[in-house]
Amino acid sequence: MTNERMRGVSESGAPHRVGGFRYSRAEDEWEWSDNVAAMHGYRPGEVVPTTELLLSHKHPDDRQYVSQTLDAIRTSGGPFSSRQRIVDTNGVTRSVVVVGQSDRDDNGEVSRVRSPRIHHGCRALIASTSMSIEASNSAGGVVRSRAWQ
């Protein structure tokens, strides 16, 4: 998805699935879909995603929260959702909702994290995600949430 198209998606106010990622805990390796790379301002294959690169693209006010959320997801497992802001290579800030799942290996340790959906910019989706967060929290899932002014 081009930056121009991404801007149009953001301005429409409608939820859009724009890609996903996978993280392998054992190898400490990230995989981004082409659209997630573009969302960060990169061409597919231009960079090898790392935790440090991922955190460097978080809005400064969100970086500590996202780091803590990643630690919880990698150790506790289960479903998760998160609202955060990404700052791309051109300095454009985008609000995203990330929904995913941590999987456990045969020893019960978190082995990978996957997110088939990263939604970009939708107030209605963010509101509904807040309700889902409460429900998931009640069910014992690992969920972190935060609202912005």
PDB file of C-alpha atoms in Angstrom:
ATOM      1  CA  MET A   1       0.000   0.000   0.000  1.00  0.00           C
ATOM      2  CA  THR A   2       1.509   3.333  -1.001  1.00  0.00           C
ATOM      3  CA  ASN A   3       1.856   6.199   1.456  1.00  0.00           C
ATOM      4  CA  GLU A   4      -0.700   8.159  -0.572  1.00  0.00           C
ATOM      5  CA  ARG A   5      -3.201   5.295  -0.433  1.00  0.00           C
ATOM      6  CA  MET A   6      -2.441   4.796   3.263  1.00  0.00           C
ATOM      7  CA  ARG A   7      -3.233   8.467   3.875  1.00  0.00           C
ATOM      8  CA  GLY A   8      -6.566   7.971   2.065  1.00  0.00           C
ATOM      9  CA  VAL A   9      -7.323   4.961   4.231  1.00  0.00           C
ATOM     10  CA  SER A  10      -6.587   6.996   7.330  1.00  0.00           C
ATOM     11  CA  GLU A  11      -8.793   9.883   6.245  1.00  0.00           C
ATOM     12  CA  SER A  12     -11.722   7.620   5.379  1.00  0.00           C
ATOM     13  CA  GLY A  13     -12.268   6.680   9.030  1.00  0.00           C
ATOM     14  CA  ALA A  14     -13.167   3.109   8.009  1.00  0.00           C
ATOM     15  CA  PRO A  15     -11.313   0.095   9.432  1.00  0.00           C
ATOM     16  CA  HIS A  16      -8.872  -1.538   7.060  1.00  0.00           C
ATOM     17  CA  ARG A  17      -6.847  -4.681   7.370  1.00  0.00           C
ATOM     18  CA  VAL A  18      -3.439  -3.640   6.190  1.00  0.00           C
ATOM     19  CA  GLY A  19      -1.230  -6.602   6.956  1.00  0.00           C
ATOM     20  CA  GLY A  20       0.281  -8.713   9.655  1.00  0.00           C
ATOM     21  CA  PHE A  21       3.450  -9.938  11.290  1.00  0.00           C
ATOM     22  CA  ARG A  22       5.021 -12.989  12.883  1.00  0.00           C
ATOM     23  CA  TYR A  23       7.596 -13.124  15.644  1.00  0.00           C
ATOM     24  CA  SER A  24       9.650 -16.188  16.590  1.00  0.00           C
ATOM     25  CA  ARG A  25      10.812 -15.988  20.187  1.00  0.00           C
ATOM     26  CA  ALA A  26      13.482 -18.706  19.897  1.00  0.00           C
ATOM     27  CA  GLU A  27      15.187 -16.984  16.959  1.00  0.00           C
ATOM     28  CA  ASP A  28      14.182 -13.448  18.035  1.00  0.00           C
ATOM     29  CA  GLU A  29      13.090 -12.893  14.425  1.00  0.00           C
ATOM     30  CA  TRP A  30      10.290 -10.740  13.028  1.00  0.00           C
ATOM     31  CA  GLU A  31       8.512 -11.108   9.697  1.00  0.00           C
ATOM     32  CA  TRP A  32       6.428  -8.243   8.337  1.00  0.00           C
ATOM     33  CA  SER A  33       3.951  -8.424   5.486  1.00  0.00           C
ATOM     34  CA  ASP A  34       4.720  -6.084   2.584  1.00  0.00           C
ATOM     35  CA  ASN A  35       1.982  -3.722   3.765  1.00  0.00           C
ATOM     36  CA  VAL A  36       3.362  -3.552   7.307  1.00  0.00           C
ATOM     37  CA  ALA A  37       6.796  -2.694   5.853  1.00  0.00           C
ATOM     38  CA  ALA A  38       5.146   0.044   3.746  1.00  0.00           C
ATOM     39  CA  MET A  39       3.255   1.342   6.782  1.00  0.00           C
ATOM     40  CA  HIS A  40       6.645   1.929   8.410  1.00  0.00           C
ATOM     41  CA  GLY A  41       7.949   3.608   5.234  1.00  0.00           C
ATOM     42  CA  TYR A  42       9.957   0.736   3.741  1.00  0.00           C
ATOM     43  CA  ARG A  43       9.805  -1.170   0.471  1.00  0.00           C
ATOM     44  CA  PRO A  44       9.280  -4.936   0.863  1.00  0.00           C
ATOM     45  CA  GLY A  45      12.591  -6.554   1.772  1.00  0.00           C
ATOM     46  CA  GLU A  46      14.345  -3.214   2.321  1.00  0.00           C
ATOM     47  CA  VAL A  47      14.974  -3.879   6.026  1.00  0.00           C
ATOM     48  CA  VAL A  48      15.129  -6.855   8.313  1.00  0.00           C
ATOM     49  CA  PRO A  49      12.633  -6.101  11.090  1.00  0.00           C
ATOM     50  CA  THR A  50      13.986  -6.303  14.630  1.00  0.00           C
ATOM     51  CA  THR A  51      12.527  -5.436  18.006  1.00  0.00           C
ATOM     52  CA  GLU A  52      14.768  -2.363  18.098  1.00  0.00           C
ATOM     53  CA  LEU A  53      13.567  -1.206  14.662  1.00  0.00           C
ATOM     54  CA  LEU A  54       9.950  -1.819  15.645  1.00  0.00           C
ATOM     55  CA  LEU A  55      10.318   0.237  18.830  1.00  0.00           C
ATOM     56  CA  SER A  56      12.169   3.020  17.002  1.00  0.00           C
ATOM     57  CA  HIS A  57       9.031   3.537  14.868  1.00  0.00           C
ATOM     58  CA  LYS A  58       6.687   3.915  17.842  1.00  0.00           C
ATOM     59  CA  HIS A  59       5.523   7.376  18.798  1.00  0.00           C
ATOM     60  CA  PRO A  60       7.811   8.545  21.633  1.00  0.00           C
ATOM     61  CA  ASP A  61       4.859   8.730  24.034  1.00  0.00           C
ATOM     62  CA  ASP A  62       3.961   5.093  23.229  1.00  0.00           C
ATOM     63  CA  ARG A  63       7.426   3.489  23.134  1.00  0.00           C
ATOM     64  CA  GLN A  64       7.627   2.384  26.789  1.00  0.00           C
ATOM     65  CA  TYR A  65       4.040   1.086  26.731  1.00  0.00           C
ATOM     66  CA  VAL A  66       4.700  -0.938  23.564  1.00  0.00           C
ATOM     67  CA  SER A  67       7.951  -2.312  25.000  1.00  0.00           C
ATOM     68  CA  GLN A  68       6.143  -3.453  28.158  1.00  0.00           C
ATOM     69  CA  THR A  69       3.321  -4.926  26.066  1.00  0.00           C
ATOM     70  CA  LEU A  70       5.817  -6.877  23.929  1.00  0.00           C
ATOM     71  CA  ASP A  71       7.446  -8.279  27.073  1.00  0.00           C
ATOM     72  CA  ALA A  72       4.048  -9.388  28.422  1.00  0.00           C
ATOM     73  CA  ILE A  73       3.022 -10.948  25.109  1.00  0.00           C
ATOM     74  CA  ARG A  74       6.326 -12.843  24.797  1.00  0.00           C
ATOM     75  CA  THR A  75       6.131 -14.258  28.336  1.00  0.00           C
ATOM     76  CA  SER A  76       2.444 -14.666  29.183  1.00  0.00           C
ATOM     77  CA  GLY A  77       1.010 -15.846  25.891  1.00  0.00           C
ATOM     78  CA  GLY A  78      -2.603 -15.817  24.756  1.00  0.00           C
ATOM     79  CA  PRO A  79      -4.613 -13.352  22.687  1.00  0.00           C
ATOM     80  CA  PHE A  80      -3.806  -9.650  22.732  1.00  0.00           C
ATOM     81  CA  SER A  81      -4.786  -6.327  21.266  1.00  0.00           C
ATOM     82  CA  SER A  82      -3.055  -2.994  21.403  1.00  0.00           C
ATOM     83  CA  ARG A  83      -3.597   0.539  20.205  1.00  0.00           C
ATOM     84  CA  GLN A  84      -0.452   2.406  19.264  1.00  0.00           C
ATOM     85  CA  ARG A  85       1.000   5.015  16.951  1.00  0.00           C
ATOM     86  CA  ILE A  86       3.617   4.308  14.305  1.00  0.00           C
ATOM     87  CA  VAL A  87       5.932   7.020  12.973  1.00  0.00           C
ATOM     88  CA  ASP A  88       7.116   6.104   9.463  1.00  0.00           C
ATOM     89  CA  THR A  89      10.434   7.007   7.809  1.00  0.00           C
ATOM     90  CA  ASN A  90       8.917  10.282   6.541  1.00  0.00           C
ATOM     91  CA  GLY A  91       7.725  11.324  10.005  1.00  0.00           C
ATOM     92  CA  VAL A  92       4.041  10.574   9.315  1.00  0.00           C
ATOM     93  CA  THR A  93       2.225   9.288  12.416  1.00  0.00           C
ATOM     94  CA  ARG A  94      -0.450   6.603  12.025  1.00  0.00           C
ATOM     95  CA  SER A  95      -2.726   5.127  14.684  1.00  0.00           C
ATOM     96  CA  VAL A  96      -3.086   1.352  14.491  1.00  0.00           C
ATOM     97  CA  VAL A  97      -4.898  -1.420  16.322  1.00  0.00           C
ATOM     98  CA  VAL A  98      -2.911  -4.653  16.514  1.00  0.00           C
ATOM     99  CA  VAL A  99      -4.768  -7.899  17.257  1.00  0.00           C
ATOM    100  CA  GLY A 100      -2.939 -11.187  17.600  1.00  0.00           C
ATOM    101  CA  GLN A 101      -2.149 -14.398  19.405  1.00  0.00           C
ATOM    102  CA  SER A 102       0.870 -15.824  21.235  1.00  0.00           C
ATOM    103  CA  ASP A 103       1.377 -19.553  20.723  1.00  0.00           C
ATOM    104  CA  ARG A 104       3.021 -21.977  23.174  1.00  0.00           C
ATOM    105  CA  ASP A 105       5.350 -24.865  22.421  1.00  0.00           C
ATOM    106  CA  ASP A 106       5.117 -28.384  23.899  1.00  0.00           C
ATOM    107  CA  ASN A 107       6.844 -27.157  27.086  1.00  0.00           C
ATOM    108  CA  GLY A 108       4.265 -24.425  27.628  1.00  0.00           C
ATOM    109  CA  GLU A 109       6.650 -21.594  26.704  1.00  0.00           C
ATOM    110  CA  VAL A 110       5.616 -18.824  24.312  1.00  0.00           C
ATOM    111  CA  SER A 111       7.228 -19.814  21.019  1.00  0.00           C
ATOM    112  CA  ARG A 112       5.799 -17.339  18.537  1.00  0.00           C
ATOM    113  CA  VAL A 113       3.543 -14.352  18.228  1.00  0.00           C
ATOM    114  CA  ARG A 114       1.383 -13.761  15.179  1.00  0.00           C
ATOM    115  CA  SER A 115      -0.899 -10.996  14.116  1.00  0.00           C
ATOM    116  CA  PRO A 116      -2.899 -11.567  10.974  1.00  0.00           C
ATOM    117  CA  ARG A 117      -4.526  -8.134  11.338  1.00  0.00           C
ATOM    118  CA  ILE A 118      -3.270  -4.636  11.846  1.00  0.00           C
ATOM    119  CA  HIS A 119      -6.072  -2.157  11.394  1.00  0.00           C
ATOM    120  CA  HIS A 120      -5.284   1.402  10.496  1.00  0.00           C
ATOM    121  CA  GLY A 121      -7.086   4.466  11.825  1.00  0.00           C
ATOM    122  CA  CYS A 122     -10.732   3.973  12.792  1.00  0.00           C
ATOM    123  CA  ARG A 123     -12.382   5.572  15.801  1.00  0.00           C
ATOM    124  CA  ALA A 124     -15.308   3.107  15.753  1.00  0.00           C
ATOM    125  CA  LEU A 125     -12.902   0.155  15.653  1.00  0.00           C
ATOM    126  CA  ILE A 126     -10.906   1.609  18.529  1.00  0.00           C
ATOM    127  CA  ALA A 127     -14.098   1.992  20.571  1.00  0.00           C
ATOM    128  CA  SER A 128     -15.156  -1.597  19.841  1.00  0.00           C
ATOM    129  CA  THR A 129     -11.647  -2.820  20.616  1.00  0.00           C
ATOM    130  CA  SER A 130     -11.901  -1.206  24.045  1.00  0.00           C
ATOM    131  CA  MET A 131     -14.989  -3.324  24.717  1.00  0.00           C
ATOM    132  CA  SER A 132     -13.201  -6.436  23.442  1.00  0.00           C
ATOM    133  CA  ILE A 133     -10.247  -5.638  25.676  1.00  0.00           C
ATOM    134  CA  GLU A 134     -12.489  -5.605  28.737  1.00  0.00           C
ATOM    135  CA  ALA A 135     -14.089  -8.918  27.732  1.00  0.00           C
ATOM    136  CA  SER A 136     -10.739 -10.529  26.950  1.00  0.00           C
ATOM    137  CA  ASN A 137      -9.234  -9.233  30.174  1.00  0.00           C
ATOM    138  CA  SER A 138     -12.105 -10.826  32.089  1.00  0.00           C
ATOM    139  CA  ALA A 139     -11.367 -14.108  30.329  1.00  0.00           C
ATOM    140  CA  GLY A 140      -7.728 -13.975  31.411  1.00  0.00           C
ATOM    141  CA  GLY A 141      -6.146 -13.013  28.070  1.00  0.00           C
ATOM    142  CA  VAL A 142      -3.021 -10.870  27.917  1.00  0.00           C
ATOM    143  CA  VAL A 143      -4.331  -7.554  26.771  1.00  0.00           C
ATOM    144  CA  ARG A 144      -2.915  -4.107  27.126  1.00  0.00           C
ATOM    145  CA  SER A 145      -4.860  -1.017  26.213  1.00  0.00           C
ATOM    146  CA  ARG A 146      -4.464   2.686  26.450  1.00  0.00           C
ATOM    147  CA  ALA A 147      -6.519   5.661  25.366  1.00  0.00           C
ATOM    148  CA  TRP A 148      -5.049   8.856  23.990  1.00  0.00           C
ATOM    149  CA  GLN A 149      -6.314  12.403  24.392  1.00  0.00           C
TER     150      GLN A 149
END
